[in-house]
CSV table of C-alpha atoms in Angstrom, one decimal:
chain,number,residue,atom,x,y,z
A,25,ALA,CA,-28.7,3.8,-43.6
A,26,ARG,CA,-29.2,1.7,-40.8
A,27,SER,CA,-25.4,0.1,-41.5
A,28,LYS,CA,-24.8,3.7,-41.2
A,29,LEU,CA,-26.2,3.4,-37.9
A,30,GLU,CA,-25.5,0.2,-36.5
A,31,ALA,CA,-21.8,1.5,-37.2
A,32,GLY,CA,-21.6,4.5,-35.3
A,33,GLN,CA,-23.5,3.1,-32.2
A,34,SER,CA,-21.2,0.2,-32.4
A,35,TYR,CA,-18.3,3.4,-32.1
A,36,VAL,CA,-20.2,5.0,-29.8
A,37,SER,CA,-20.2,1.8,-27.7
A,38,SER,CA,-15.5,2.5,-28.0
A,39,ARG,CA,-16.5,6.6,-28.0
A,40,ASP,CA,-15.3,7.2,-31.1
A,41,TRP,CA,-17.2,10.1,-31.3
A,42,GLU,CA,-15.7,11.2,-34.2
A,43,SER,CA,-15.6,8.1,-36.0
A,44,ALA,CA,-19.9,8.2,-35.0
A,45,ILE,CA,-20.5,11.4,-36.3
A,46,GLU,CA,-19.3,10.0,-39.7
A,47,SER,CA,-21.0,6.7,-39.6
A,48,PHE,CA,-24.2,8.3,-38.2
A,49,ARG,CA,-23.8,11.6,-41.2
A,50,ALA,CA,-23.0,9.3,-43.8
A,51,GLY,CA,-26.7,7.9,-42.6
A,52,LEU,CA,-28.3,10.5,-43.0
A,53,ALA,CA,-26.8,11.4,-46.7
A,54,VAL,CA,-28.4,8.6,-48.5
A,55,ASP,CA,-30.9,9.3,-50.5
A,56,GLY,CA,-34.3,7.9,-50.9
A,57,VAL,CA,-34.5,6.4,-47.1
A,58,ALA,CA,-38.0,6.3,-46.7
A,59,ASP,CA,-38.1,4.8,-42.8
A,60,GLU,CA,-38.3,8.1,-40.2
A,61,SER,CA,-38.0,5.3,-37.8
A,62,LEU,CA,-34.5,4.8,-38.9
A,63,MET,CA,-33.5,9.1,-40.2
A,64,SER,CA,-34.7,9.5,-36.3
A,65,SER,CA,-32.5,7.5,-35.1
A,66,LEU,CA,-29.6,8.7,-37.4
A,67,ARG,CA,-30.5,12.4,-35.9
A,68,GLY,CA,-30.6,11.1,-32.4
A,69,GLY,CA,-27.8,9.2,-32.6
A,70,LEU,CA,-25.2,12.0,-34.6
A,71,GLU,CA,-26.5,14.8,-32.2
A,72,SER,CA,-25.4,12.4,-28.8
A,73,ALA,CA,-22.2,11.7,-30.7
A,74,GLU,CA,-22.0,15.7,-31.9
A,75,SER,CA,-22.9,16.0,-27.6
A,76,SER,CA,-20.4,13.5,-25.9
A,77,LYS,CA,-17.6,15.3,-28.3
A,78,ARG,CA,-17.8,18.6,-27.3
A,79,ASP,CA,-17.9,16.9,-23.7
A,80,ARG,CA,-14.6,15.5,-24.5
A,81,ASP,CA,-13.0,18.3,-25.9
A,82,ASP,CA,-13.7,20.4,-22.7
A,83,ALA,CA,-12.9,18.8,-20.2
A,84,ARG,CA,-9.7,18.1,-22.6
A,85,ALA,CA,-9.0,21.3,-22.3
A,86,ALA,CA,-9.5,21.8,-18.8
A,87,ALA,CA,-7.1,18.5,-17.8
A,88,SER,CA,-4.5,20.5,-20.1
A,89,ARG,CA,-4.9,24.0,-18.1
A,90,CYS,CA,-4.7,21.5,-15.2
A,91,VAL,CA,-1.7,20.2,-16.4
A,92,SER,CA,-0.5,23.2,-16.8
A,93,GLU,CA,-0.9,24.6,-13.3
A,94,GLY,CA,0.0,21.6,-11.6
A,95,GLU,CA,3.8,21.6,-13.7
A,96,ALA,CA,4.2,25.5,-12.4
A,97,ALA,CA,3.0,24.5,-8.7
A,98,LEU,CA,6.2,21.8,-8.8
A,99,ALA,CA,8.2,23.9,-10.5
A,100,SER,CA,7.8,26.0,-8.3
A,101,ARG,CA,7.9,23.8,-5.1
A,102,SER,CA,4.0,24.5,-4.2
A,103,TYR,CA,3.0,20.7,-3.5
A,104,ALA,CA,0.4,20.8,-2.1
A,105,GLU,CA,-1.3,23.1,-4.6
A,106,ALA,CA,0.0,20.2,-7.6
A,107,ILE,CA,-2.3,17.5,-6.2
A,108,SER,CA,-5.0,19.7,-6.2
A,109,SER,CA,-4.4,20.6,-9.8
A,110,LEU,CA,-3.5,17.5,-10.9
A,111,GLU,CA,-5.8,15.3,-8.9
A,112,SER,CA,-8.7,18.1,-10.9
A,113,ALA,CA,-7.1,17.2,-13.9
A,114,LEU,CA,-7.2,13.4,-13.3
A,115,SER,CA,-10.9,14.0,-12.6
A,116,LEU,CA,-12.7,15.0,-15.6
A,117,ASP,CA,-13.6,12.6,-18.1
A,118,ALA,CA,-10.8,13.6,-21.0
A,119,GLN,CA,-10.7,10.1,-22.7
A,120,ASP,CA,-6.9,10.5,-23.1
A,121,GLU,CA,-4.8,7.3,-22.2
A,122,TYR,CA,-1.8,9.8,-23.1
A,123,LEU,CA,-2.6,12.5,-20.9
A,124,ARG,CA,-3.8,10.6,-17.6
A,125,GLY,CA,-0.4,8.9,-18.1
A,126,ARG,CA,1.8,12.1,-18.3
A,127,VAL,CA,-0.5,13.5,-14.8
A,128,THR,CA,-0.2,10.4,-12.9
A,129,ALA,CA,3.7,10.6,-13.4
A,130,LEU,CA,3.6,14.0,-12.1
A,131,LEU,CA,1.3,12.8,-9.6
A,132,SER,CA,3.6,10.9,-7.8
A,133,LEU,CA,6.7,13.0,-7.7
A,134,ALA,CA,4.2,15.6,-6.7
A,135,ARG,CA,3.6,13.5,-3.8
A,136,SER,CA,7.0,12.7,-3.2
A,137,GLY,CA,7.8,15.8,-2.5
A,138,LEU,CA,5.0,16.6,-0.3
A,139,VAL,CA,6.5,13.1,2.1
A,140,ALA,CA,10.0,14.8,1.2
A,141,GLU,CA,8.9,18.0,2.2
A,142,GLU,CA,6.6,17.1,5.4
A,143,SER,CA,9.0,14.6,7.0
A,144,ALA,CA,12.2,17.7,6.9
A,145,ARG,CA,10.3,19.8,8.1
A,146,ASP,CA,8.9,16.8,11.2
A,147,GLU,CA,12.8,16.6,12.0
A,148,ALA,CA,13.9,20.0,12.0
A,149,ALA,CA,10.4,20.4,14.2
A,150,SER,CA,12.1,18.3,16.6
A,151,HIS,CA,15.5,19.7,16.7
A,152,ALA,CA,14.3,23.3,17.0
A,153,SER,CA,12.6,21.4,19.8
A,154,THR,CA,16.0,19.8,21.0
A,155,GLY,CA,18.0,24.3,20.7
A,156,GLN,CA,14.4,25.1,22.9
A,157,ALA,CA,15.4,22.5,26.0
A,158,CYS,CA,18.9,23.1,25.1
A,159,MET,CA,18.4,27.1,25.6
A,160,SER,CA,16.2,26.9,28.8
A,161,SER,CA,18.5,25.3,30.5
A,162,HIS,CA,21.7,26.9,29.5
A,163,ASP,CA,23.2,24.2,27.0
A,164,TYR,CA,24.2,27.0,24.5
A,165,VAL,CA,27.0,24.7,23.1
A,166,GLY,CA,23.8,22.0,22.7
A,167,ALA,CA,21.0,24.8,21.4
A,168,ILE,CA,23.3,25.6,18.4
A,169,ASP,CA,24.0,22.2,17.8
A,170,ALA,CA,20.9,21.8,17.4
A,171,TYR,CA,19.7,24.6,15.5
A,172,ASP,CA,22.0,24.2,13.0
A,173,ALA,CA,21.1,21.2,12.2
A,174,ALA,CA,17.0,22.4,11.9
A,175,VAL,CA,19.2,25.3,9.5
A,176,SER,CA,20.6,22.6,7.3
A,177,LEU,CA,16.9,20.9,6.3
A,178,ASP,CA,15.8,21.6,3.1
A,179,VAL,CA,12.2,22.7,5.2
A,180,ASN,CA,10.8,24.2,1.0
A,181,ASP,CA,10.3,26.7,3.6
A,182,SER,CA,12.1,30.0,3.7
A,183,ALA,CA,10.9,32.3,6.8
A,184,LEU,CA,10.4,28.6,8.6
A,185,THR,CA,14.3,27.8,8.0
A,186,ALA,CA,15.0,31.3,8.8
A,187,LYS,CA,13.2,31.6,12.2
A,188,TYR,CA,15.7,28.7,13.0
A,189,GLN,CA,19.2,30.7,11.7
A,190,THR,CA,17.9,33.6,13.8
A,191,CYS,CA,17.4,31.3,16.9
A,192,ALA,CA,20.6,29.4,16.4
A,193,ASP,CA,22.4,33.2,16.2
A,194,THR,CA,20.8,33.9,18.5
A,195,ALA,CA,22.1,31.1,20.8
A,196,ARG,CA,26.0,31.7,19.5
A,197,SER,CA,25.3,34.9,21.2
A,198,SER,CA,24.6,33.5,24.6
A,199,LEU,CA,27.5,31.3,24.6
A,200,SER,CA,29.7,34.1,23.9
A,201,ASP,CA,28.1,36.2,26.2
A,202,ALA,CA,28.7,33.8,29.1
A,203,LEU,CA,31.8,33.0,28.2
A,204,SER,CA,32.4,36.7,28.4
A,205,ALA,CA,31.1,37.6,32.1
A,206,ALA,CA,33.2,33.3,32.6
A,207,ARG,CA,36.1,35.2,31.7
A,208,SER,CA,35.2,38.2,33.7
A,209,LYS,CA,35.2,36.3,36.7
A,210,LEU,CA,38.2,34.2,36.3
A,211,GLU,CA,40.0,37.3,36.1
A,212,ALA,CA,38.2,38.6,38.9
A,213,GLY,CA,39.2,35.5,40.9
A,214,GLN,CA,42.9,36.0,39.9
A,215,SER,CA,43.4,39.8,40.7
A,216,TYR,CA,41.5,38.5,44.5
A,217,VAL,CA,43.6,35.4,44.8
A,218,SER,CA,46.6,38.2,44.0
A,219,SER,CA,46.1,40.6,47.2
A,220,ARG,CA,44.4,37.6,49.0
A,221,ASP,CA,41.2,38.0,49.8
A,222,TRP,CA,40.3,34.4,49.4
A,223,GLU,CA,36.1,35.0,50.2
A,224,SER,CA,36.2,37.2,47.6
A,225,ALA,CA,38.6,35.4,45.0
A,226,ILE,CA,36.1,32.3,45.4
A,227,GLU,CA,33.1,34.3,45.1
A,228,SER,CA,34.1,35.1,41.7
A,229,PHE,CA,35.2,31.5,40.9
A,230,ARG,CA,32.8,30.5,41.6
């Protein structure tokens, strides 16, 4: 019985709860042990090992749920949400090196995705700022180029991309209106030239 107690305690040290439980139970099953202190130690060890095993199993179940949530978020490119779920999984004492390795790999992917997303959004915002400045100075060609550059980036946000596309469409419309107005002034100026109304022609061409 004492040998089983020592073996159980050794298994506890290495967190091998199944083997510890088996050893403590085997010690308690030995007949003719008149040492109540020894039996009490075996019972205490068994109870503690069973409790630790339950805690570990609960942690593994919770970690698996977090991993599933993280994988789903990663698949939908919700990187911040994926990171949150996976970090929660890592914080749990699941005592499973395979699971920890899997979580670590997924977490690396999620963090890389988030970095790329933030970089693309920063670059797109810079292009949009340029486009806004170009619109203010009536440089519609420059605005179109800037907004098109923003649209081309993978910002992982359909609403944001749609906003940039609307801005690009507005710039194109403004360019078209400006060209139409300029063409109208050209035609008016040419008409004034034909009638030798130089003042009106000059005003139109200007």
